[in-house]
Coordinates of C-alpha atoms and ligand atoms in Angstrom, one line a residue:
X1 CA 19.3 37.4 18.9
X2 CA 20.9 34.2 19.3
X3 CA 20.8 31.5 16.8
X4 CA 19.0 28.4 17.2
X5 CA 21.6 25.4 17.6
X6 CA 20.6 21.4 16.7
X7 CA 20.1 19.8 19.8
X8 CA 23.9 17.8 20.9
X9 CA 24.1 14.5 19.6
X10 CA 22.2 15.6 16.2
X11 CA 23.7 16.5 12.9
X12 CA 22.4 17.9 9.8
X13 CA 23.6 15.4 6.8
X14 CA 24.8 18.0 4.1
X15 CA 25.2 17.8 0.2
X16 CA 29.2 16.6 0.8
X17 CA 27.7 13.2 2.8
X18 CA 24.2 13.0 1.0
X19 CA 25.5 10.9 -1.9
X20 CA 27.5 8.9 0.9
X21 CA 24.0 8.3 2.8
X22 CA 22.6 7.6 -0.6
X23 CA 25.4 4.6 -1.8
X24 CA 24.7 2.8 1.7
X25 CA 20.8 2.9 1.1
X26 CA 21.2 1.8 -2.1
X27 CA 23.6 -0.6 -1.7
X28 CA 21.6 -2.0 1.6
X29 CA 18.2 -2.1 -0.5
X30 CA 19.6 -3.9 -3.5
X31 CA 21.4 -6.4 -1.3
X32 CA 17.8 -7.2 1.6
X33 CA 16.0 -7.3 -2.2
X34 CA 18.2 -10.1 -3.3
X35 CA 18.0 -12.1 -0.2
X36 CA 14.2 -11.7 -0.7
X37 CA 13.6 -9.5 3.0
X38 CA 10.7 -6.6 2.2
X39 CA 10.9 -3.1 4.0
X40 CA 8.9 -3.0 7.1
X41 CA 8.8 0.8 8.4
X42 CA 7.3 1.8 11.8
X43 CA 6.8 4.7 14.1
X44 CA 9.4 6.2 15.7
X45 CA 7.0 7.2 18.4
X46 CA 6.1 4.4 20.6
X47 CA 4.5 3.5 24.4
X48 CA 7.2 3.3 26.5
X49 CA 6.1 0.1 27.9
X50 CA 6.8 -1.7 25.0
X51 CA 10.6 -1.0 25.2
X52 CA 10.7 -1.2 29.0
X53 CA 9.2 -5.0 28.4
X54 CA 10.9 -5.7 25.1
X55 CA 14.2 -4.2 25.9
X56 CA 14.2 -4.4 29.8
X57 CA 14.0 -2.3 32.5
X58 CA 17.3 -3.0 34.2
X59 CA 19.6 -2.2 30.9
X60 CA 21.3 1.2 30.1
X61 CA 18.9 1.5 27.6
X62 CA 15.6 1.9 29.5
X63 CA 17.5 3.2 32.9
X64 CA 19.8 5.9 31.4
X65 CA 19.2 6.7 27.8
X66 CA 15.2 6.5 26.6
X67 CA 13.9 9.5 25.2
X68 CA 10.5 9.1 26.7
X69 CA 7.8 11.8 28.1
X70 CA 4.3 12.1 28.9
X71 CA 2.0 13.5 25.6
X72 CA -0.9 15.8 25.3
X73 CA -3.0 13.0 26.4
X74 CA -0.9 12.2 29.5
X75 CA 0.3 8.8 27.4
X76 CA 3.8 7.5 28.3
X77 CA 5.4 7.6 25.4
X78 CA 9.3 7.3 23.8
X79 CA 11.2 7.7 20.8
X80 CA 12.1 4.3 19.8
X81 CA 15.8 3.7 20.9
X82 CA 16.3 0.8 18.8
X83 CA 13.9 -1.4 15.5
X84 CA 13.7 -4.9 17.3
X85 CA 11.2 -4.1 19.7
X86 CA 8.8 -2.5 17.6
X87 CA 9.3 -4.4 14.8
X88 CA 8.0 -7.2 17.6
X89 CA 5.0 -5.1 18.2
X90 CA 3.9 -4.7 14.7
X91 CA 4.2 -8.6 13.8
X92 CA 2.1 -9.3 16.5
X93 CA -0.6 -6.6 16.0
X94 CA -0.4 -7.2 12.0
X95 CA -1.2 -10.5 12.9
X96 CA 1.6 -11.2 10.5
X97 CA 2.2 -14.7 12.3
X98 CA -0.8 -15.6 9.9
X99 CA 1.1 -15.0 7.0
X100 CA 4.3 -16.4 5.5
X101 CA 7.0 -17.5 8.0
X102 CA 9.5 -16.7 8.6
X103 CA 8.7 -13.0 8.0
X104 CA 12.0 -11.7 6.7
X105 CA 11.9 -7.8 7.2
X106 CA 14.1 -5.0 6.8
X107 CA 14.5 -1.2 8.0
X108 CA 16.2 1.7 8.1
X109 CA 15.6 5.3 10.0
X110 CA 16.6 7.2 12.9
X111 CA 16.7 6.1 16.4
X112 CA 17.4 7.7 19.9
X113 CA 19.6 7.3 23.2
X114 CA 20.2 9.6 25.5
X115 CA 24.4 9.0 25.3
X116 CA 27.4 11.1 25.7
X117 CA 28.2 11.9 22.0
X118 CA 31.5 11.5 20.5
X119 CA 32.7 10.1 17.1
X120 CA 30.5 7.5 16.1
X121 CA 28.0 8.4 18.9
X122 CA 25.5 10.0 18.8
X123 CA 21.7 10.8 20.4
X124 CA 20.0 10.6 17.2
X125 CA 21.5 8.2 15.1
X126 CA 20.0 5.8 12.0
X127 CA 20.4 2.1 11.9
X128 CA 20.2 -0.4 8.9
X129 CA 18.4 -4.0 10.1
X130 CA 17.0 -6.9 9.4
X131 CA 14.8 -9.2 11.2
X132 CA 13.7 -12.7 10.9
X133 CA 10.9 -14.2 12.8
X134 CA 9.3 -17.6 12.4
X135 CA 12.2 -19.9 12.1
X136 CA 14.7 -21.4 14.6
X137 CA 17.7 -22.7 13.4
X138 CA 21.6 -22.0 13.5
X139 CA 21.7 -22.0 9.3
X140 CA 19.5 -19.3 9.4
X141 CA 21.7 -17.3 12.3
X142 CA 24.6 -17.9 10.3
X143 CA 22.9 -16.4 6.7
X144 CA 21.9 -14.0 9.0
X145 CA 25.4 -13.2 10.1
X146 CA 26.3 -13.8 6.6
X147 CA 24.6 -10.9 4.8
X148 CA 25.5 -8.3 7.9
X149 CA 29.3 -9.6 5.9
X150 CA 27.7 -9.3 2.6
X151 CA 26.4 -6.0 3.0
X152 CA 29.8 -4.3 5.0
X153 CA 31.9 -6.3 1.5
X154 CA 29.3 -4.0 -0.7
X155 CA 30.7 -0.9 1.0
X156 CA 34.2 -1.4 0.6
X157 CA 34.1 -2.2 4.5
X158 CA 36.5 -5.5 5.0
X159 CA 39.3 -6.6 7.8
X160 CA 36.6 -6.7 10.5
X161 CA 36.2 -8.9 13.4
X162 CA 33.2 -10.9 13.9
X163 CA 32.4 -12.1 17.4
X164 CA 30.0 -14.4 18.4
X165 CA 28.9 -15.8 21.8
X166 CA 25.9 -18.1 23.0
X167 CA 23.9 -16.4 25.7
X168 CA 21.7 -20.3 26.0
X169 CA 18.5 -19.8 27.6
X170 CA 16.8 -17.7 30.2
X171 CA 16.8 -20.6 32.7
X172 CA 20.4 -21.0 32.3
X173 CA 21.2 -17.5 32.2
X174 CA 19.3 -17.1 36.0
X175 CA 21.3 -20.1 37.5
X176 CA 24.3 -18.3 36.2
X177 CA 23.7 -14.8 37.2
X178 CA 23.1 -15.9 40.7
X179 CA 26.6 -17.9 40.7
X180 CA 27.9 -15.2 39.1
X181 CA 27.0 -12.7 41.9
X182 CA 28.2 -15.0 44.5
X183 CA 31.2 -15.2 43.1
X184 CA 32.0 -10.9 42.5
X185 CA 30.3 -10.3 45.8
X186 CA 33.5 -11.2 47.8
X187 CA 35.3 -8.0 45.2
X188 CA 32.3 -5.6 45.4
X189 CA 34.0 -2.9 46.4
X190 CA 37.3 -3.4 43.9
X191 CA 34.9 -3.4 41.4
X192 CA 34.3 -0.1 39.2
X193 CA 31.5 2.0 39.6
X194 CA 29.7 0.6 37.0
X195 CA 29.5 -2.7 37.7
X196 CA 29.0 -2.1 41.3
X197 CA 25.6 -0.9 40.0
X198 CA 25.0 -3.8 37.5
X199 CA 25.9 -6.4 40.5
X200 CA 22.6 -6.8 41.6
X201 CA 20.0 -5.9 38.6
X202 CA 22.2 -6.6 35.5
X203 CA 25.4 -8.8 36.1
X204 CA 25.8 -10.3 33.2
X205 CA 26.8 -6.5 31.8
X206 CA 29.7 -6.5 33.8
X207 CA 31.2 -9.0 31.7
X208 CA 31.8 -6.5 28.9
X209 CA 33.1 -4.0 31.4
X210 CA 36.0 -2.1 29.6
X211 CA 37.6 -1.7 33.1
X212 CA 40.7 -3.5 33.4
X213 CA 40.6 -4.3 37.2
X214 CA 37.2 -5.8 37.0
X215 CA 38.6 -7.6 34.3
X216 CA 41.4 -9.3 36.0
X217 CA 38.5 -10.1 39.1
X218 CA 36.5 -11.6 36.0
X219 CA 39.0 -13.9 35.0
X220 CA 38.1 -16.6 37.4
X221 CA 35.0 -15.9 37.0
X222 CA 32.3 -18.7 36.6
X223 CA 31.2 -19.3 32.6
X224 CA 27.7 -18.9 31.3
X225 CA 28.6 -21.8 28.9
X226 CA 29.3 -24.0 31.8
X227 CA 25.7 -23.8 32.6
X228 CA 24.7 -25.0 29.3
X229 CA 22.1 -28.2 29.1
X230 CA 22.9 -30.1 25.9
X231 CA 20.4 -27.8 23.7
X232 CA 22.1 -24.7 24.1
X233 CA 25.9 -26.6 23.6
X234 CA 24.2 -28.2 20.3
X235 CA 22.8 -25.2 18.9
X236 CA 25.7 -23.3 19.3
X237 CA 28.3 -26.1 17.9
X238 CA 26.1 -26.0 14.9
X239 CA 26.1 -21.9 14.4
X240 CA 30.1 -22.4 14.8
X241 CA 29.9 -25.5 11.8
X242 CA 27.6 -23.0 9.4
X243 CA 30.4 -20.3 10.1
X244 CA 33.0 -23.1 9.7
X245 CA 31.1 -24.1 6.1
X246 CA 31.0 -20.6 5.0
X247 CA 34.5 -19.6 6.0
X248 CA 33.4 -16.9 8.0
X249 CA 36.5 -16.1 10.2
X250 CA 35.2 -15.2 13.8
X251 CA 36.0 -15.4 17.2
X252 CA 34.1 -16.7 20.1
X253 CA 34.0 -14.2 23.0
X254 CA 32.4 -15.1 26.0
X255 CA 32.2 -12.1 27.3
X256 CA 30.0 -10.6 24.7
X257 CA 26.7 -10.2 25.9
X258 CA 24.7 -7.3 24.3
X259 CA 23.1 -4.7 26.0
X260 CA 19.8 -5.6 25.7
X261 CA 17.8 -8.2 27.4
X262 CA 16.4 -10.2 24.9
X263 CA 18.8 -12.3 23.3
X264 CA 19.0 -16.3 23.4
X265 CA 21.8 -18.6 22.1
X266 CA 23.1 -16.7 19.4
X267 CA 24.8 -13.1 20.2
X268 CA 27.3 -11.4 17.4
X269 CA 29.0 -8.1 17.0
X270 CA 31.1 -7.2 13.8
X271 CA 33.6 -4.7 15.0
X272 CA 35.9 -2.1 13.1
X273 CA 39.4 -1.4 14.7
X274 CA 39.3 1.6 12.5
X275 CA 36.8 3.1 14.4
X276 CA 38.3 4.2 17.5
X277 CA 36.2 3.4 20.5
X278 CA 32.6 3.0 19.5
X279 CA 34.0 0.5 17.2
X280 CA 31.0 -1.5 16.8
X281 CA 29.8 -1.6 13.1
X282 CA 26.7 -4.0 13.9
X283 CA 25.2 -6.0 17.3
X284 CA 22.5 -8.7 16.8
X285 CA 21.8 -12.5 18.2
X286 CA 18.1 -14.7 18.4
X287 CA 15.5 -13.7 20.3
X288 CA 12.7 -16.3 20.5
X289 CA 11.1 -15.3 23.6
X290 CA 10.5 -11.6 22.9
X291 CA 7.5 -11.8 21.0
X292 CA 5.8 -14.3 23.9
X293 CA 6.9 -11.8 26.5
X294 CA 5.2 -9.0 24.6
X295 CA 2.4 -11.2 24.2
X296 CA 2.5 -13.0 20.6
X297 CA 2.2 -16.5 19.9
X298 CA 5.5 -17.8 20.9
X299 CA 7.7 -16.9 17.7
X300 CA 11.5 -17.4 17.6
X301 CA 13.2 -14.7 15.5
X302 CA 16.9 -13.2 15.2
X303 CA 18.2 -10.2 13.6
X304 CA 20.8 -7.2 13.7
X305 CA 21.6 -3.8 12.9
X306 CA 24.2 -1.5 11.9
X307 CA 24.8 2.2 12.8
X308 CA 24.8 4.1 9.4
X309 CA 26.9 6.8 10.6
X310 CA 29.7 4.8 11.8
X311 CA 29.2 2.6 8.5
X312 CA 29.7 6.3 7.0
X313 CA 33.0 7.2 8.4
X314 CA 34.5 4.1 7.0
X315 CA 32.7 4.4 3.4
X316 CA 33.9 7.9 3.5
X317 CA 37.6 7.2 4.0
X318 CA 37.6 4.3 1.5
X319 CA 35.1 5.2 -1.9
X320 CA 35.6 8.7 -3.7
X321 CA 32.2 9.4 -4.8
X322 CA 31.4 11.7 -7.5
X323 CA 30.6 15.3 -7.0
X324 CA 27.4 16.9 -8.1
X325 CA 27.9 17.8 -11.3
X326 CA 25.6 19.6 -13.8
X327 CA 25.1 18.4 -17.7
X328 CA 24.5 22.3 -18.9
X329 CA 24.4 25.6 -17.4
X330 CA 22.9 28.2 -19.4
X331 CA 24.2 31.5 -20.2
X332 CA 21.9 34.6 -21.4
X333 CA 22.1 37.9 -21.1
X334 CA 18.7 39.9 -21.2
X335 CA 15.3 39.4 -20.6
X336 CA 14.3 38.1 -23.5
X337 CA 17.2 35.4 -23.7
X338 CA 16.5 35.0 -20.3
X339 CA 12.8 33.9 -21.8
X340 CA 14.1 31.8 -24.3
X341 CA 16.2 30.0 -21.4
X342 CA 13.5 29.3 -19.2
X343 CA 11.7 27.4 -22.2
X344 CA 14.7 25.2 -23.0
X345 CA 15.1 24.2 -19.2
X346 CA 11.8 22.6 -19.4
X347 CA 12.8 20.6 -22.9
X348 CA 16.4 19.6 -21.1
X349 CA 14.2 18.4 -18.1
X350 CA 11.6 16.3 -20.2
X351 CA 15.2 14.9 -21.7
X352 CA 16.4 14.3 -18.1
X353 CA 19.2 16.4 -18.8
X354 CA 20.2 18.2 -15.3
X355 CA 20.4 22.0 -16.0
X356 CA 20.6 25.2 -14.4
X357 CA 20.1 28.7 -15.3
X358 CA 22.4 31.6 -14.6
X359 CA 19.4 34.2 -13.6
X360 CA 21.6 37.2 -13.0
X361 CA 22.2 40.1 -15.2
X362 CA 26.2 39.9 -14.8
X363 CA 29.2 39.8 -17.5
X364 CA 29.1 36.2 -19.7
X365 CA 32.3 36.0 -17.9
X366 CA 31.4 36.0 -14.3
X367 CA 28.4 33.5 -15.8
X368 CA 31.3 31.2 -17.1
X369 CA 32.9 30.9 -14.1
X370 CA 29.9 29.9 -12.4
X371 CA 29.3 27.5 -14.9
X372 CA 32.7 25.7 -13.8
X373 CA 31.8 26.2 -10.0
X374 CA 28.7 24.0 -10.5
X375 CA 31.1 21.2 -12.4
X376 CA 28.6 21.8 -15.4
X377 CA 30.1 19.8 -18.3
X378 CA 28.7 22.4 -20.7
X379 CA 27.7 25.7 -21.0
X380 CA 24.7 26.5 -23.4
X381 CA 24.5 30.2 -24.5
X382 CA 21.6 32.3 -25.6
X383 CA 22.3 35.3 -27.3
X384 CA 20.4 37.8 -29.1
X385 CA 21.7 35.9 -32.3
X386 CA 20.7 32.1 -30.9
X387 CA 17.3 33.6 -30.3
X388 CA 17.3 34.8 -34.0
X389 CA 18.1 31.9 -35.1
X390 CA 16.3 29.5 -33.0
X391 CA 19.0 27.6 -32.1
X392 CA 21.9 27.9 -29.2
X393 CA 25.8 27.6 -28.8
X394 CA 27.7 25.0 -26.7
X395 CA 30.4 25.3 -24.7
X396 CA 32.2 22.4 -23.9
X397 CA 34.0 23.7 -20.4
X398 CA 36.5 20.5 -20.8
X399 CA 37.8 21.1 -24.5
X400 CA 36.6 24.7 -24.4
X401 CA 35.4 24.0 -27.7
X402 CA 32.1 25.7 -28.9
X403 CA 28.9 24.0 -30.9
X404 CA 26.0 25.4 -32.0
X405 CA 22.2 23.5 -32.2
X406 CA 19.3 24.0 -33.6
X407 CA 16.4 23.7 -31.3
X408 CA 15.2 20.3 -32.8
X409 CA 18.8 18.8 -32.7
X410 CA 18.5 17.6 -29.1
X411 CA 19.2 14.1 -30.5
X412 CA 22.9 15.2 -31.9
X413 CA 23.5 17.3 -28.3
X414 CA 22.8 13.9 -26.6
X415 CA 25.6 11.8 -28.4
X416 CA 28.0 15.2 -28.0
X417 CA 27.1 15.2 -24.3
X418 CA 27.6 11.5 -23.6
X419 CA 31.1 11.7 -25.4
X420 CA 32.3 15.1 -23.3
X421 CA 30.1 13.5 -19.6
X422 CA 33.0 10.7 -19.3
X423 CA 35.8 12.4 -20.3
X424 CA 34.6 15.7 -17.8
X425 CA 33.9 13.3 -15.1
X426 CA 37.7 12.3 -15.3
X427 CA 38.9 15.8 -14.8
X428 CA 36.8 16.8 -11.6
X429 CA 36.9 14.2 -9.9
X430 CA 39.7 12.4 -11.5
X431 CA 37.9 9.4 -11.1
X432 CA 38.3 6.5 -13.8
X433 CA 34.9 5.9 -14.8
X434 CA 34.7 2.8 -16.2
X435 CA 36.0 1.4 -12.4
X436 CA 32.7 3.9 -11.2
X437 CA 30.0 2.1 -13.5
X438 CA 31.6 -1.1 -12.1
X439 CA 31.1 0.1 -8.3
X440 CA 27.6 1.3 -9.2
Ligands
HAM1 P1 22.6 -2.3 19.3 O1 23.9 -3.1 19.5 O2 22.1 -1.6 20.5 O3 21.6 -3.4 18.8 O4 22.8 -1.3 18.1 C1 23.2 -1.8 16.8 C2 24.2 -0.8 16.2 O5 23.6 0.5 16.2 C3 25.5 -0.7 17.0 O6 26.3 -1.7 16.7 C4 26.0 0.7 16.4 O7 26.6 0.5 15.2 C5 24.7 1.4 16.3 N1 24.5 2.4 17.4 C6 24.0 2.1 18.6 N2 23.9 3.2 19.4 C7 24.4 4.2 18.7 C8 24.6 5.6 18.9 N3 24.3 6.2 20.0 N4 25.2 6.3 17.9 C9 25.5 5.8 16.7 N5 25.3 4.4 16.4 C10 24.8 3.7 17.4 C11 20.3 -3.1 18.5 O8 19.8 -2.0 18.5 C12 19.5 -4.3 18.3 N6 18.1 -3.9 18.0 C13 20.0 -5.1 17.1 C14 19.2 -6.3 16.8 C15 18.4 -6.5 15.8 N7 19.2 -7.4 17.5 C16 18.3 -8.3 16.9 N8 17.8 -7.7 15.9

């Protein structure tokens, strides 16, 4: 029979990436706790309405990559392709409007597009965000942008480029697409595929086209900031002063314009050239009429998100992480040591030591080596003489030296352990560990 494969664009997370997962969560959590933002989690099953209205119906997203399908119950239903929208939905059905604004929220989990996968791509993927809805003001955009910067410094992630752009308002931005489409109608048929599609429905997309003859034609292009009123120019002057104040190097790209529909003034992408082409690390920008348009109490809010994964093939290249080591593995040899073994596992638990037992029946030799294939720092041996005596032997796999305990010392085999754990730690993973404490 054939085995079953993961679906293409998934991938199981194994024990070599685990701890990697675990150092961005951690670091993540411990940075949003700081900056005072409180976990919001939500389904990952959604109507599909909500992301054809939030996200809207005329991006890649909704036309080309939704998971969505019709349930038991004949509802129209998707997996949530991105955290925005629904994060949108919950604030208004929690009423949380009613509480303390702004509402600064954070979240992590899996979402799903329908994309060609390659490095950095893929259909399910996780993302790291944070939202902030209530307030409306280009200090807060750049904090916001700010702690996106914070968190990627925490990872050992630097050198990136920051872009920002101001998308001004929807008015604007619909006396602009129209000149916009007057003026690449004349070159519809030089243009690429792509944005021969977007022409009509999404024009402003073909401003990030990647294709280098519609990007000579876009040179002379009419500019969205040219159709600013004196709010939009204002607000974004001030984002680029915050950025100025905090000496946040960036560049302004006025091409940049996301791929989903409901950004306002502020748009931003932090990008890694070590990434190859999916190269961006996070995407976010203001949205303050998303949570009108999916009917809330007008609400202005802005946020972003990171890909976890392609956060993960940078961490990986640039922190050595510890291996999984073990503080004992035991060593018996019949059934009655075996016994005695099983007893002390529960002692070295209640001590939060992190033990293993060897259950097979084969040579202490072969159980040795195991020992030193699960990086245990020691190896604690029951023979028919511990179990006489009620106590058991130590060895230290580093020093090879050999102790012996009674059962009641477990006081003297923590101070022995602590004193062997760093120098150990050293030799498997050849990792200084006072610079590891620091980074943890
Ligand atoms: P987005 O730009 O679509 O924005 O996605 C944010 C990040 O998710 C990207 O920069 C990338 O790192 C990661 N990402 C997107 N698609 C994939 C994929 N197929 N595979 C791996 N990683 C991917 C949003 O989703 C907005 N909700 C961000 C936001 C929050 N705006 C305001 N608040």
């Amino acid at each position: 029979m054939e085995p079953i494969q993961s679906l293409r664009g998934t991938k199981d997370v194994l024990a070599d990436e685990i701890n990697y997962w675990h150092f961005i969560e951690k670091k993540a959590k411990d940075l949003f706790s700081i900056a005072n933002y409180t976990e919001i989690r939500t389904p990952i099953l959604e109507n599909s309405s909500l992301f054809e209205r939030g996200i809207g119906s005329s991006t890649d997203i909704i036309n080309k990559e939704i998971y969505s399908f019709i349930d038991k119950g004949s509802r129209n239903v998707a997996l949530r392709p991105e955290g925005t929208a629904s994060i949108a939905r919950s604030f208004i059905e929690n009423k949380l409007f009613s509480q303390k604004i702004p509402q600064k929220l954070w979240y992590s989990g899996p979402m799903f597009r329908y994309e060609r996968p390659q490095s950095g791509r893929q259909r399910q993927f996780n993302q790291l965000g944070v939202e902030v809805l209530g307030s409306v003001n280009p200090l807060i955009d750049a904090d916001v942008i700010q702690l996106a910067l914070n968190l990627l410094k925490e990872l050992g992630i630097t050198n990136c480029g920051r872009e920002v752009n101001s998308l001004g308002t929807l008015e604007e931005r619909v006396k602009y697409k129209s000149d916009l489409i007057a003026y690449l109608q004349p070159y519809e048929k030089e243009l690429d595929i792509d944005s021969q599609k977007r022409l009509y429905n999404n024009p402003l997309r073909i401003l990030d086209t990647k294709n280098l003859k519609t990007k000579d034609i876009l040179n002379e292009a009419p500019k969205l900031s040219n159709f600013f009123g004196i709010e939009s120019q204002t607000y974004f002057e001030e984002l680029c002063d915050a950025l100025n104040s905090l000496h946040i190097g960036y560049t302004v790209n006025e091409q940049l314009v996301r791929g989903l529909d409901y950004y306002n003034h502020t748009a931003f992408e932090i990008k890694s050239s070590s990434l190859g082409a999916q190269d961006t690390l996070c995407g976010g920008g203001r949205y303050d009429e998303l949570i009108s348009q999916l009917g809330g109490p007008r609400t202005p809010a802005i946020g972003w998100a990171m890909g976890i994964e392609r956060l993960l093939l940078l961490v990986k290249d640039s922190i050595s992480l510890p291996s999984q080591y073990l503080d004992f593995y035991i060593v018996s040899e019949n059934k009655s040591t075996k016994l005695k073994a099983l007893q002390l596992l529960q002692i070295f638990r209640n001590h939060n030591f992190k033990v293993e037992i060897d259950w097979s029946y084969s040579k202490f030799s072969k159980q040795f080596k195991r020992a030193s294939q699960n990086n245990a720092i020691g190896c604690i041996i029951i023979g028919e003489r511990e179990l006489q005596l009620n106590s058991f032997s130590v060895k230290w796999l580093s020093s090879k030296e050999q102790d012996s305990f009674q059962m009641s010392e477990i006081e003297k085999l923590i101070q022995k352990l602590d004193y062997y754990k760093s120098s150990y730690l050293k030799i498997i993973d050849n990792i200084d560990t006072q610079t590891l404490n620091k980074k943890f």
